[in-house]
Tab-separated table of C-alpha atoms in Angstrom:
chain	number	residue	atom	x	y	z
A	1	MET	CA	0.000	0.000	0.000
A	2	LEU	CA	1.097	3.538	-0.773
A	3	VAL	CA	0.270	6.186	1.812
A	4	LEU	CA	0.581	9.846	0.793
A	5	THR	CA	0.031	12.964	2.801
A	6	GLN	CA	-2.455	15.383	1.262
A	7	GLU	CA	0.377	17.849	0.715
A	8	VAL	CA	2.492	15.302	-1.169
A	9	ASP	CA	-0.511	14.258	-3.244
A	10	ALA	CA	-1.085	17.903	-4.230
A	11	GLN	CA	2.616	18.411	-5.043
A	12	ILE	CA	2.694	15.364	-7.333
A	13	ARG	CA	-0.415	16.522	-9.220
A	14	ALA	CA	0.997	20.032	-9.547
A	15	HIS	CA	4.268	18.646	-10.905
A	16	GLY	CA	2.405	16.588	-13.505
A	17	ALA	CA	0.528	19.701	-14.619
A	18	ALA	CA	3.695	21.822	-14.677
A	19	THR	CA	5.611	19.392	-16.886
A	20	TYR	CA	2.659	18.775	-19.273
A	21	PRO	CA	2.726	17.919	-22.180
A	22	GLU	CA	5.923	16.071	-21.273
A	23	GLU	CA	6.075	13.321	-18.697
A	24	GLY	CA	7.163	14.584	-15.302
A	25	CYS	CA	8.994	12.344	-12.862
A	26	GLY	CA	10.618	12.206	-9.481
A	27	LEU	CA	11.146	10.198	-6.323
A	28	LEU	CA	8.830	9.393	-3.429
A	29	LEU	CA	10.623	9.869	-0.104
A	30	GLY	CA	9.559	8.426	3.205
A	31	VAL	CA	9.684	5.108	4.953
A	32	MET	CA	8.993	1.486	4.058
A	33	ALA	CA	7.460	-0.612	6.796
A	34	ASN	CA	4.999	-3.484	7.065
A	35	ASP	CA	4.292	-3.606	3.330
A	36	ARG	CA	3.418	0.057	3.373
A	37	ASN	CA	5.299	2.856	1.662
A	38	LEU	CA	4.616	6.032	3.593
A	39	VAL	CA	5.559	9.127	1.613
A	40	THR	CA	6.220	12.344	3.461
A	41	ALA	CA	8.087	14.261	0.756
A	42	ILE	CA	8.855	14.183	-2.944
A	43	ARG	CA	11.902	15.058	-4.979
A	44	PRO	CA	10.889	16.149	-8.493
A	45	LEU	CA	13.672	15.325	-10.960
A	46	PRO	CA	14.254	16.309	-14.573
A	47	ASN	CA	13.045	13.948	-17.257
A	48	VAL	CA	16.318	13.209	-19.053
A	49	TRP	CA	14.933	10.922	-21.785
A	50	PRO	CA	17.524	11.661	-24.520
A	51	ASP	CA	15.112	12.500	-27.354
A	52	ALA	CA	13.188	15.614	-26.256
A	53	ALA	CA	10.455	14.974	-28.848
A	54	GLU	CA	9.672	11.639	-27.180
A	55	ARG	CA	9.296	13.018	-23.639
A	56	ARG	CA	5.514	13.163	-24.070
A	57	THR	CA	5.509	9.393	-23.736
A	58	ARG	CA	8.895	8.587	-22.212
A	59	PHE	CA	10.820	9.473	-19.092
A	60	ARG	CA	14.160	8.628	-17.643
A	61	ILE	CA	15.725	9.534	-14.312
A	62	ASP	CA	19.439	10.249	-14.283
A	63	PRO	CA	21.043	7.894	-11.718
A	64	GLN	CA	23.308	10.782	-10.705
A	65	ASP	CA	20.186	12.835	-9.785
A	66	TRP	CA	18.854	9.818	-7.898
A	67	ARG	CA	22.151	9.510	-6.030
A	68	ALA	CA	22.023	13.158	-4.916
A	69	ALA	CA	18.343	12.804	-3.931
A	70	GLU	CA	19.032	9.639	-1.960
A	71	LEU	CA	21.832	11.301	0.011
A	72	ASP	CA	19.689	14.380	0.752
A	73	ALA	CA	16.833	12.124	1.853
A	74	LEU	CA	19.205	10.198	4.084
A	75	ALA	CA	20.293	13.437	5.758
A	76	ASN	CA	16.611	13.987	6.634
A	77	GLY	CA	16.148	10.440	7.864
A	78	LEU	CA	14.144	9.455	4.773
A	79	ASP	CA	14.491	6.765	2.116
A	80	VAL	CA	13.522	6.562	-1.525
A	81	VAL	CA	10.374	4.422	-1.403
A	82	GLY	CA	9.158	4.833	-4.950
A	83	ILE	CA	9.048	6.687	-8.212
A	84	PHE	CA	6.305	8.919	-9.545
A	85	HIS	CA	5.718	9.910	-13.138
A	86	SER	CA	2.903	11.353	-15.206
A	87	HIS	CA	1.158	9.983	-18.276
A	88	PRO	CA	0.064	12.995	-20.342
A	89	ASP	CA	-3.307	12.234	-21.981
A	90	HIS	CA	-2.998	8.553	-21.187
A	91	PRO	CA	-4.482	6.370	-18.425
A	92	PRO	CA	-2.284	5.871	-15.337
A	93	VAL	CA	-1.567	2.234	-16.086
A	94	ALA	CA	1.937	0.779	-15.836
A	95	SER	CA	3.090	-0.022	-19.370
A	96	ALA	CA	5.404	-2.566	-20.935
A	97	ARG	CA	7.936	0.259	-21.102
A	98	ASP	CA	7.663	0.831	-17.362
A	99	LEU	CA	8.178	-2.899	-16.867
A	100	ALA	CA	11.198	-3.072	-19.161
A	101	TRP	CA	12.974	-0.385	-17.146
A	102	ALA	CA	11.792	-1.280	-13.664
A	103	SER	CA	14.169	-2.002	-10.792
A	104	TRP	CA	13.253	-3.874	-7.594
A	105	PRO	CA	9.964	-5.106	-6.173
A	106	GLY	CA	9.078	-2.992	-3.137
A	107	TYR	CA	9.248	0.438	-4.745
A	108	SER	CA	5.911	2.104	-5.467
A	109	TYR	CA	5.399	3.265	-9.057
A	110	LEU	CA	2.846	6.044	-8.795
A	111	ILE	CA	1.455	7.160	-12.149
A	112	THR	CA	-0.710	10.257	-12.495
A	113	GLU	CA	-2.823	10.888	-15.552
A	114	VAL	CA	-2.689	14.486	-16.818
A	115	ARG	CA	-5.414	15.243	-19.348
A	116	GLN	CA	-5.236	18.500	-21.333
A	117	GLY	CA	-2.892	19.864	-18.672
A	118	GLN	CA	-5.257	18.995	-15.793
A	119	PRO	CA	-4.013	16.365	-13.322
A	120	GLY	CA	-6.461	13.496	-12.974
A	121	SER	CA	-6.474	10.214	-11.170
A	122	GLY	CA	-3.390	8.434	-9.907
A	123	ARG	CA	-2.772	4.707	-9.591
A	124	SER	CA	0.159	2.968	-7.984
A	125	TRP	CA	1.921	-0.232	-8.942
A	126	GLN	CA	4.599	-2.528	-7.606
A	127	LEU	CA	6.786	-4.889	-9.557
A	128	ALA	CA	5.807	-8.525	-8.941
A	129	ALA	CA	8.342	-10.588	-6.993
A	130	ASP	CA	9.187	-12.614	-10.124
A	131	ARG	CA	9.481	-9.385	-12.183
A	132	SER	CA	6.826	-10.670	-14.585
A	133	GLY	CA	4.556	-7.638	-14.359
A	134	PHE	CA	3.138	-4.869	-12.215
A	135	VAL	CA	0.568	-5.431	-9.487
A	136	GLU	CA	-1.664	-2.528	-8.512
A	137	GLU	CA	-1.486	-1.370	-4.909
A	138	GLU	CA	-3.948	0.658	-2.899
A	139	ILE	CA	-3.341	4.372	-2.387
A	140	GLU	CA	-4.333	6.032	0.851
A	141	ILE	CA	-4.314	9.801	1.142
A	142	ALA	CA	-3.726	10.435	4.812
A	143	ALA	CA	-5.895	13.146	6.278
A	144	GLY	CA	-3.342	14.304	8.828
A	145	ASP	CA	-0.484	16.591	7.889
A	146	TRP	CA	2.691	14.899	9.038
A	147	GLY	CA	4.934	17.456	7.378
A	148	VAL	CA	8.471	16.442	6.562
A	149	GLY	CA	11.352	15.545	8.790
A	150	THR	CA	12.782	13.072	11.212
A	151	ARG	CA	10.387	13.821	14.055
A	152	ASP	CA	7.402	13.399	11.756
A	153	LEU	CA	8.939	10.279	10.294
A	154	ARG	CA	9.086	8.686	13.719
A	155	LEU	CA	5.412	9.521	14.034
A	156	GLY	CA	4.840	7.951	10.626
A	157	LYS	CA	6.677	4.799	11.672
A	158	ARG	CA	4.576	4.602	14.800
A	159	ILE	CA	1.398	4.986	12.811
A	160	LEU	CA	2.501	2.231	10.444
A	161	ASN	CA	3.456	-0.052	13.301
A	162	ASP	CA	0.147	0.599	15.035
A	163	GLN	CA	-1.794	-0.179	11.893
A	164	ALA	CA	-0.225	-3.499	11.081
A	165	PRO	CA	1.563	-5.797	13.475
A	166	LEU	CA	4.832	-7.215	12.255
B	1	MET	CA	36.441	-2.085	5.691
B	2	ALA	CA	34.025	-0.200	3.449
B	3	THR	CA	30.293	0.398	3.676
B	4	ILE	CA	27.580	-0.441	1.160
B	5	ARG	CA	24.306	1.487	1.451
B	6	ILE	CA	21.321	-0.779	0.868
B	7	PRO	CA	18.274	0.688	-0.950
B	8	ALA	CA	15.056	0.407	1.088
B	9	PRO	CA	13.377	-2.356	-1.003
B	10	LEU	CA	16.440	-4.600	-0.611
B	11	ARG	CA	16.616	-4.383	3.175
B	12	PRO	CA	14.340	-7.395	3.713
B	13	TYR	CA	17.338	-9.371	2.411
B	14	THR	CA	19.841	-7.745	4.812
B	15	ASN	CA	17.971	-8.196	8.093
B	16	ASN	CA	16.699	-4.627	7.624
B	17	GLN	CA	20.218	-3.216	7.730
B	18	SER	CA	20.390	0.057	5.784
B	19	SER	CA	24.151	-0.257	5.433
B	20	VAL	CA	26.465	-3.219	5.519
B	21	THR	CA	30.156	-3.205	6.382
B	22	VAL	CA	32.174	-5.250	3.927
B	23	SER	CA	35.791	-6.289	3.500
B	24	GLY	CA	37.750	-6.309	0.273
B	25	ASP	CA	39.950	-3.869	-1.589
B	26	SER	CA	37.930	-3.692	-4.800
B	27	VAL	CA	34.270	-3.241	-5.689
B	28	SER	CA	33.971	-6.859	-6.793
B	29	ALA	CA	35.557	-8.119	-3.552
B	30	ALA	CA	33.213	-5.893	-1.525
B	31	LEU	CA	30.171	-7.216	-3.438
B	32	ALA	CA	31.375	-10.781	-2.995
B	33	ASP	CA	31.564	-10.187	0.758
B	34	LEU	CA	28.068	-8.634	0.696
B	35	ASN	CA	26.737	-11.692	-1.137
B	36	ARG	CA	28.492	-13.975	1.324
B	37	GLN	CA	26.865	-12.187	4.266
B	38	TYR	CA	23.429	-11.928	2.620
B	39	PRO	CA	23.098	-14.544	-0.150
B	40	ASP	CA	19.390	-13.736	-0.754
B	41	LEU	CA	20.420	-10.298	-2.005
B	42	GLN	CA	22.481	-11.693	-4.867
B	43	PRO	CA	19.719	-12.232	-7.482
B	44	HIS	CA	18.483	-8.659	-6.986
B	45	LEU	CA	21.845	-7.202	-7.900
B	46	PHE	CA	23.206	-9.799	-10.297
B	47	ASP	CA	21.941	-11.563	-13.361
B	48	GLY	CA	24.241	-14.564	-13.376
B	49	GLU	CA	27.782	-13.220	-13.037
B	50	LYS	CA	26.980	-9.728	-14.297
B	51	LEU	CA	25.439	-6.791	-12.469
B	52	ARG	CA	21.807	-6.337	-13.510
B	53	SER	CA	21.531	-3.784	-16.295
B	54	PHE	CA	19.659	-1.247	-14.141
B	55	VAL	CA	22.081	-1.439	-11.208
B	56	ASN	CA	24.603	1.384	-10.880
B	57	LEU	CA	27.253	1.584	-8.180
B	58	TYR	CA	28.597	4.917	-7.011
B	59	LEU	CA	31.824	5.404	-5.146
B	60	ASP	CA	31.429	8.880	-3.678
B	61	LYS	CA	30.072	10.899	-6.620
B	62	GLN	CA	31.449	8.671	-9.324
B	63	ASP	CA	29.777	5.863	-11.187
B	64	ILE	CA	32.187	2.914	-11.039
B	65	ALA	CA	31.379	2.277	-14.723
B	66	GLN	CA	33.383	5.446	-15.393
B	67	LEU	CA	36.231	4.276	-13.156
B	68	GLN	CA	37.469	0.701	-13.473
B	69	GLY	CA	34.101	-1.027	-13.199
B	70	LEU	CA	34.029	-3.902	-10.736
B	71	ASN	CA	37.840	-3.725	-10.510
B	72	THR	CA	37.693	-0.209	-9.067
B	73	PRO	CA	39.802	-0.164	-5.883
B	74	ILE	CA	38.123	0.889	-2.661
B	75	ALA	CA	39.779	2.151	0.471
B	76	GLU	CA	39.059	1.982	4.173
B	77	GLY	CA	36.020	4.100	5.003
B	78	ASP	CA	34.673	4.331	1.442
B	79	THR	CA	30.933	4.134	0.899
B	80	LEU	CA	29.330	2.408	-2.084
B	81	LEU	CA	25.855	3.486	-3.115
B	82	ILE	CA	23.548	1.181	-5.088
B	83	ILE	CA	21.424	3.334	-7.414
B	84	PRO	CA	18.951	1.990	-10.005
B	85	SER	CA	18.423	3.344	-13.504
B	86	ILE	CA	14.736	4.044	-14.000
B	87	ALA	CA	12.842	4.860	-17.162
B	88	GLY	CA	9.452	4.151	-18.642
B	89	GLY	CA	6.440	5.961	-19.932
B	90	ALA	CA	3.062	5.676	-21.571
B	91	PRO	CA	2.674	3.216	-24.423
B	92	SER	CA	3.349	4.755	-27.806
B	93	LYS	CA	0.247	6.106	-29.515
B	94	ARG	CA	1.726	5.272	-32.906
B	95	LYS	CA	0.160	2.052	-34.074
B	96	VAL	CA	0.445	-0.120	-37.138
B	97	ASP	CA	-1.839	-3.031	-37.996
B	98	GLN	CA	0.619	-5.628	-39.212
B	99	SER	CA	-2.190	-7.709	-40.707
B	100	ALA	CA	-3.028	-4.842	-43.114
B	101	LEU	CA	0.625	-4.710	-44.164
B	102	LYS	CA	0.813	-8.465	-44.662
B	103	VAL	CA	-2.380	-8.587	-46.756
B	104	ASN	CA	-0.953	-5.746	-48.849
B	105	GLN	CA	2.312	-7.665	-49.340
B	106	ALA	CA	0.464	-10.885	-50.202
B	107	PHE	CA	-1.564	-9.086	-52.893
B	108	ILE	CA	1.557	-7.455	-54.350
B	109	ILE	CA	3.454	-10.769	-54.490
B	110	THR	CA	0.539	-12.729	-55.957
B	111	LEU	CA	-0.342	-10.199	-58.650
B	112	LEU	CA	3.272	-9.604	-59.674
B	113	LEU	CA	3.890	-13.371	-59.961
B	114	LEU	CA	0.694	-13.649	-62.001
B	115	ALA	CA	1.911	-10.820	-64.254
B	116	PHE	CA	5.191	-12.701	-64.797
B	117	VAL	CA	3.491	-16.039	-65.504
B	118	LEU	CA	0.970	-14.450	-67.901
B	119	ASP	CA	3.710	-12.221	-69.307
B	120	THR	CA	1.527	-9.152	-69.023
B	121	ALA	CA	3.129	-5.850	-68.181
B	122	TRP	CA	-0.331	-4.306	-67.733
B	123	LEU	CA	-0.946	-6.273	-64.531
B	124	ALA	CA	2.424	-5.115	-63.165
B	125	ALA	CA	1.460	-1.563	-64.165
B	126	PHE	CA	-1.791	-1.959	-62.196
B	127	VAL	CA	0.154	-3.095	-59.099
B	128	ALA	CA	2.567	-0.151	-59.469
B	129	ALA	CA	-0.396	2.259	-59.683
B	130	VAL	CA	-2.008	0.778	-56.548
B	131	MET	CA	1.289	0.984	-54.634
B	132	LEU	CA	2.006	4.586	-55.660
B	133	LEU	CA	-1.561	5.742	-55.046
B	134	GLY	CA	-1.565	4.020	-51.638
B	135	THR	CA	1.689	5.790	-50.767
B	136	ALA	CA	0.432	9.216	-51.859
B	137	VAL	CA	-3.023	8.802	-50.258
B	138	PRO	CA	-2.968	5.959	-47.680
B	139	ALA	CA	-6.787	5.972	-47.465
B	140	LEU	CA	-6.904	4.893	-51.143
B	141	SER	CA	-4.611	1.915	-50.660
B	142	LEU	CA	-6.703	-0.713	-52.513
B	143	PHE	CA	-5.279	-3.891	-50.959
B	144	LYS	CA	-5.457	-2.434	-47.439
B	145	ARG	CA	-9.085	-1.424	-48.107
B	146	ILE	CA	-9.874	-5.010	-49.097
B	147	TYR	CA	-8.415	-6.051	-45.728
B	148	GLN	CA	-10.247	-3.299	-43.824
B	149	HIS	CA	-13.680	-3.748	-45.413
B	150	LEU	CA	-13.767	-7.431	-46.392
B	151	LEU	CA	-11.153	-9.704	-44.828
B	152	LYS	CA	-11.130	-8.198	-41.311
B	153	PRO	CA	-14.935	-7.910	-40.848
B	154	ALA	CA	-15.359	-11.457	-42.198
B	155	GLY	CA	-12.818	-12.700	-39.666
B	156	VAL	CA	-10.617	-14.180	-42.422
B	157	VAL	CA	-7.611	-12.161	-41.191
B	158	LYS	CA	-7.357	-11.094	-37.583
B	159	PRO	CA	-5.905	-7.657	-36.774
B	160	HIS	CA	-2.471	-7.552	-35.171
B	161	VAL	CA	-1.886	-4.001	-33.947
B	162	ILE	CA	1.568	-3.162	-32.622
B	163	SER	CA	3.425	0.007	-31.596
B	164	ASP	CA	5.232	1.124	-34.726
B	165	ASN	CA	5.659	4.082	-37.054
B	166	PRO	CA	3.526	3.967	-40.225
B	167	GLU	CA	5.918	6.248	-42.174
B	168	PRO	CA	8.733	3.717	-42.830
B	169	HIS	CA	6.190	1.191	-44.148
B	170	ARG	CA	4.707	3.863	-46.374
B	171	PHE	CA	8.182	4.724	-47.633
B	172	ALA	CA	8.869	1.030	-48.298
B	173	GLN	CA	5.700	0.734	-50.369
B	174	GLY	CA	6.477	3.928	-52.298
B	175	PHE	CA	9.972	2.658	-53.043
B	176	GLY	CA	8.523	-0.653	-54.255
B	177	GLY	CA	6.002	1.223	-56.397
B	178	VAL	CA	8.776	3.218	-58.073
B	179	VAL	CA	10.771	0.054	-58.821
B	180	VAL	CA	7.726	-1.699	-60.331
B	181	THR	CA	7.013	1.445	-62.415
B	182	LEU	CA	10.581	1.311	-63.747
B	183	ALA	CA	10.123	-2.395	-64.463
B	184	VAL	CA	6.953	-1.705	-66.476
B	185	LEU	CA	8.702	1.034	-68.474
B	186	LEU	CA	11.537	-1.408	-69.264
B	187	LEU	CA	9.023	-4.091	-70.325
B	188	TRP	CA	7.257	-1.617	-72.595
B	189	ALA	CA	10.645	-0.501	-73.964
B	190	GLY	CA	11.373	-4.094	-75.060
B	191	GLN	CA	13.713	-5.030	-72.168
B	192	PRO	CA	11.933	-8.082	-70.714
B	193	PHE	CA	15.000	-9.397	-68.868
B	194	TRP	CA	15.638	-6.229	-66.852
B	195	GLY	CA	11.939	-5.498	-66.505
B	196	TRP	CA	11.119	-8.876	-64.962
B	197	ALA	CA	14.344	-8.807	-62.901
B	198	LEU	CA	13.091	-5.644	-61.171
B	199	VAL	CA	9.655	-7.224	-60.677
B	200	TRP	CA	11.334	-10.212	-59.011
B	201	LEU	CA	13.363	-7.873	-56.823
B	202	VAL	CA	10.135	-6.348	-55.463
B	203	VAL	CA	8.556	-9.807	-55.085
B	204	GLY	CA	11.625	-10.958	-53.148
B	205	LEU	CA	11.675	-7.950	-50.804
B	206	ALA	CA	7.904	-8.172	-50.193
B	207	ALA	CA	8.274	-11.906	-49.461
B	208	LEU	CA	11.160	-11.170	-47.072
B	209	ASN	CA	8.800	-8.861	-45.191
B	210	LEU	CA	5.757	-11.168	-45.381
B	211	PHE	CA	7.486	-14.378	-44.323
B	212	LEU	CA	10.451	-13.214	-42.253
B	213	GLY	CA	9.199	-9.857	-40.983
B	214	PHE	CA	12.164	-7.885	-42.302
B	215	CYS	CA	11.109	-4.620	-43.945
B	216	ALA	CA	14.053	-3.581	-46.157
B	217	GLY	CA	12.414	-0.240	-47.011
B	218	CYS	CA	11.950	0.508	-43.289
B	219	PHE	CA	15.627	-0.312	-42.717
B	220	VAL	CA	16.583	2.213	-45.437
B	221	TYR	CA	14.162	4.763	-43.914
B	222	TYR	CA	15.730	4.485	-40.461
B	223	GLN	CA	19.249	4.689	-41.899
B	224	LEU	CA	18.269	7.910	-43.677
B	225	SER	CA	16.681	9.128	-40.439
B	226	ARG	CA	19.922	8.388	-38.581
B	227	LEU	CA	21.860	10.410	-41.173
B	228	GLY	CA	19.440	13.314	-40.698
B	229	ALA	CA	17.951	13.194	-44.226
B	230	PRO	CA	15.168	15.793	-44.472
B	231	GLY	CA	11.669	14.325	-44.156
B	232	PHE	CA	12.920	11.136	-42.476
B	233	THR	CA	12.126	12.261	-38.964
B	234	ARG	CA	10.855	9.108	-37.244
B	235	LYS	CA	13.083	7.083	-34.981
B	236	PRO	CA	12.482	3.399	-34.235
B	237	ILE	CA	10.029	2.926	-31.345
B	238	ARG	CA	11.866	1.360	-28.449
């Protein structure tokens, strides 16, 4: 399950709208615990797909950008728990292309549809354990505002632990 | 001793350790020690003996691929970061119905062979006209219309839609149409050998596409695209 704060949810939608008609992308930062990925912050990253004309349907994250984001997240006590990207004028369904370039099961792949520049619904996916395909996961938009930071993360961990016993 | 940072989704395989201390004076020795300590991690980083294609290793700010790869030396206190390459995107909206192309090729081959057997340049001229007209105005492509309005609705040929660019196929047909036109002109000019040789060339290339799936005209198109020839703007869909 993917758990987003309302603020993070709004930021991801806004990023999808801002990068329209190209695909926008970035990293979901937070904590992984008890089969839940709790996201308390995002790190928007440039879409570096080499052919600019194809960025309406393609994205790529520069590993060097990921490295910098991972270190910054670490300094704030956070981890990379997933990837978000937008599908301009296309349903938010993980594609064969997403599968071909996926990494490890456990990361959330949150896809937001952006239609005519307006952010629409989002769906989240995780790579199956045998890497054969993507399995949809539930998204929960948490009502509370946890903000960002180590103190809030501890709160997040506690919430996760309370919700599901190990 | 060096340290390897473990990405969050891989921590179930390292007893939830976010970093692991390893021995070894090279990246490969450090990874071998990591695998020895946590054998379940191995298939997530390696595909056989090689690192998985999406796995990048950073020593400080540098990708080891730009240093000495797995032979890169590491020193006491170094930290290795495991960073994935991620890409993806929406499915391409550019579609081609391969069945329409194959029906078109089958018609071209059959009619050109019939023209050769009957020794009638007029039939070859008809095929050339259909090919050139279909290239100039795809909606008027006769053989594809037969597929669209007769064979497909009747269920004789099932559609097979794939992500592909239509332009290279159109170019291939136009090129074939020009060659058949030349062949007809040679036949009418009293050069049956060269005329029928060109007809056979088109039959052969169409058969190569129909039976083996290799589109020679598309190959030429993409080569021209690679060289930046004006009008050849499409790149292969990956």
